[in-house]
Tab-separated table of C-alpha atoms in Angstrom:
chain	number	residue	atom	x	y	z
F	217	MET	CA	0.000	0.000	0.000
F	218	ARG	CA	2.785	2.402	0.926
F	219	TRP	CA	4.691	1.847	-2.361
F	220	SER	CA	1.555	2.230	-4.402
F	221	ARG	CA	0.823	5.565	-2.759
F	222	LEU	CA	4.422	6.744	-3.287
F	223	ARG	CA	4.299	5.763	-6.979
F	224	SER	CA	1.006	7.595	-7.450
F	225	MET	CA	2.356	10.743	-5.826
F	226	SER	CA	5.549	10.556	-7.913
F	227	ALA	CA	3.525	10.149	-11.101
F	228	LEU	CA	1.326	13.139	-10.221
F	229	PHE	CA	4.382	15.254	-9.441
F	230	GLY	CA	5.979	14.263	-12.760
F	231	LEU	CA	2.842	15.137	-14.714
F	232	ALA	CA	2.530	18.484	-12.939
F	233	LEU	CA	6.167	19.267	-13.727
F	234	LEU	CA	5.726	18.371	-17.409
F	235	ALA	CA	2.579	20.500	-17.627
F	236	ALA	CA	4.364	23.467	-16.050
F	237	LEU	CA	7.310	23.162	-18.429
F	238	ALA	CA	5.055	22.841	-21.479
F	239	THR	CA	2.981	25.863	-20.424
F	240	ASP	CA	6.107	27.954	-19.827
F	241	ALA	CA	7.531	27.015	-23.234
F	242	VAL	CA	4.323	28.015	-25.010
F	243	ALA	CA	3.738	31.235	-23.052
F	244	GLN	CA	7.172	32.784	-23.682
F	245	PRO	CA	7.482	34.563	-27.048
F	246	PRO	CA	11.015	34.868	-28.388
F	247	SER	CA	12.830	37.951	-27.161
F	248	LEU	CA	13.446	40.730	-29.650
F	249	THR	CA	16.169	42.224	-27.445
F	250	GLN	CA	19.692	42.259	-28.850
F	251	ARG	CA	22.722	42.936	-26.628
F	252	ASP	CA	26.287	44.055	-27.234
F	253	SER	CA	28.606	43.644	-24.234
F	254	ARG	CA	31.834	44.885	-25.772
F	255	GLY	CA	33.782	47.347	-23.652
F	256	PRO	CA	32.728	48.523	-20.197
F	257	VAL	CA	29.107	49.281	-21.217
F	258	THR	CA	26.469	46.734	-22.211
F	259	VAL	CA	23.947	48.091	-24.717
F	260	ALA	CA	20.572	46.377	-25.192
F	261	VAL	CA	18.086	47.402	-27.889
F	262	THR	CA	14.479	46.189	-28.089
F	263	PRO	CA	11.982	47.172	-30.808
F	264	GLU	CA	8.816	48.207	-28.949
F	265	ALA	CA	6.581	49.201	-31.864
F	266	VAL	CA	6.989	48.969	-35.594
F	267	ASP	CA	4.126	50.490	-37.562
F	268	GLY	CA	3.986	54.044	-38.943
F	269	THR	CA	6.965	54.812	-36.726
F	270	VAL	CA	9.722	52.743	-35.156
F	271	LYS	CA	10.041	52.815	-31.354
F	272	VAL	CA	13.035	51.192	-29.707
F	273	LYS	CA	14.030	50.898	-26.075
F	274	VAL	CA	17.763	51.370	-25.505
F	275	VAL	CA	19.284	50.274	-22.187
F	276	LEU	CA	22.841	51.127	-21.090
F	277	ASP	CA	24.401	49.201	-18.182
F	278	THR	CA	27.859	49.371	-16.647
F	279	HIS	CA	29.667	49.011	-13.349
F	280	SER	CA	32.709	51.095	-14.190
F	281	VAL	CA	31.866	54.350	-16.011
F	282	GLY	CA	29.315	57.134	-15.605
F	283	LEU	CA	26.530	57.295	-18.178
F	284	ASP	CA	24.918	60.605	-17.191
F	285	THR	CA	26.626	62.576	-19.975
F	286	ILE	CA	25.341	60.323	-22.765
F	287	ALA	CA	22.650	62.022	-24.860
F	288	PHE	CA	20.521	59.307	-26.456
F	289	GLU	CA	19.435	61.642	-29.269
F	290	ARG	CA	23.071	62.011	-30.370
F	291	VAL	CA	24.400	58.463	-29.971
F	292	VAL	CA	21.436	56.376	-31.233
F	293	LEU	CA	20.299	56.479	-34.849
F	294	LEU	CA	18.415	54.427	-37.385
F	295	LYS	CA	20.299	53.424	-40.530
F	296	SER	CA	17.912	53.577	-43.496
F	297	PRO	CA	18.063	50.880	-46.210
F	298	ASP	CA	19.876	53.358	-48.495
F	299	GLY	CA	22.524	54.068	-45.831
F	300	ILE	CA	21.252	57.396	-44.493
F	301	ASP	CA	21.649	58.065	-40.754
F	302	VAL	CA	18.271	59.051	-39.293
F	303	ARG	CA	18.165	60.780	-35.896
F	304	PRO	CA	15.270	60.070	-33.520
F	305	LYS	CA	12.308	62.399	-33.809
F	306	ALA	CA	11.520	61.889	-30.113
F	307	VAL	CA	13.281	60.634	-26.986
F	308	GLU	CA	10.926	59.655	-24.175
F	309	ALA	CA	10.938	57.870	-20.849
F	310	VAL	CA	14.590	58.572	-20.071
F	311	THR	CA	15.226	56.925	-16.710
F	312	GLY	CA	18.128	55.960	-14.501
F	313	SER	CA	21.400	57.633	-13.695
F	314	GLY	CA	25.028	56.801	-13.086
F	315	HIS	CA	25.557	53.223	-14.211
F	316	HIS	CA	22.084	52.306	-15.536
F	317	ARG	CA	20.092	54.375	-18.049
F	318	GLU	CA	17.385	53.729	-20.587
F	319	ALA	CA	15.186	55.599	-23.035
F	320	LEU	CA	12.446	55.027	-25.589
F	321	LEU	CA	13.339	56.527	-28.972
F	322	THR	CA	10.956	57.139	-31.881
F	323	PHE	CA	12.111	57.167	-35.511
F	324	PRO	CA	10.194	57.600	-38.769
F	325	ARG	CA	9.756	54.291	-40.555
F	326	PRO	CA	12.424	54.294	-43.284
F	327	GLY	CA	10.809	51.958	-45.825
F	328	ASP	CA	11.599	48.422	-46.922
F	329	GLY	CA	14.707	46.582	-45.817
F	330	PRO	CA	16.117	45.451	-42.503
F	331	LEU	CA	15.684	47.473	-39.320
F	332	ARG	CA	19.131	48.731	-38.261
F	333	ILE	CA	19.704	50.661	-35.055
F	334	VAL	CA	23.213	52.054	-34.547
F	335	VAL	CA	24.683	53.147	-31.208
F	336	ARG	CA	27.854	55.216	-31.560
F	337	ASP	CA	30.646	56.154	-29.175
F	338	VAL	CA	29.355	54.483	-26.013
F	339	GLY	CA	31.875	52.839	-23.691
F	340	GLY	CA	34.775	53.324	-26.077
F	341	ILE	CA	33.111	51.339	-28.884
F	342	ALA	CA	32.887	53.401	-32.075
F	343	GLU	CA	29.778	51.690	-33.459
F	344	ARG	CA	27.394	48.920	-32.441
F	345	VAL	CA	24.855	47.790	-35.028
F	346	PHE	CA	21.642	45.960	-34.104
F	347	THR	CA	19.785	44.411	-37.057
F	348	TRP	CA	16.365	42.768	-37.404
F	349	ASP	CA	15.648	41.206	-40.783
F	350	PRO	CA	12.797	40.761	-41.371
F	351	TRP	CA	11.281	43.561	-39.337
F	352	PRO	CA	10.002	42.379	-35.962
F	353	ALA	CA	6.250	41.916	-35.684
F	354	ARG	CA	4.789	43.892	-32.813
């Protein structure tokens, strides 16, 4: 009787674990965030909305340099399919200070081709390019 009860409880636990893992795998969409950890600053870029405009969240993280002097509107740009650098038309939700900062930047949609966001001169790295091809669906 005791072994039968133990086997039943083990089987129920195993089924519950499998169900939890299967649910977690289905519920998690793939991340659109791309990271570049070169140099002392990690840069992460996530497309937030891609429709008539392009909105991207840019996160800067470090433990060794100050980030307060970085102006997102000067260091982040969109590279159009024909190679033109496009500055953001809006910078919103700038938060953080010191070693952790983030902002939401809005760009005009440049047309067909891959989405390329370029971050320049952050943490001693001349240029970091983040590319989504095809465009992310949001």
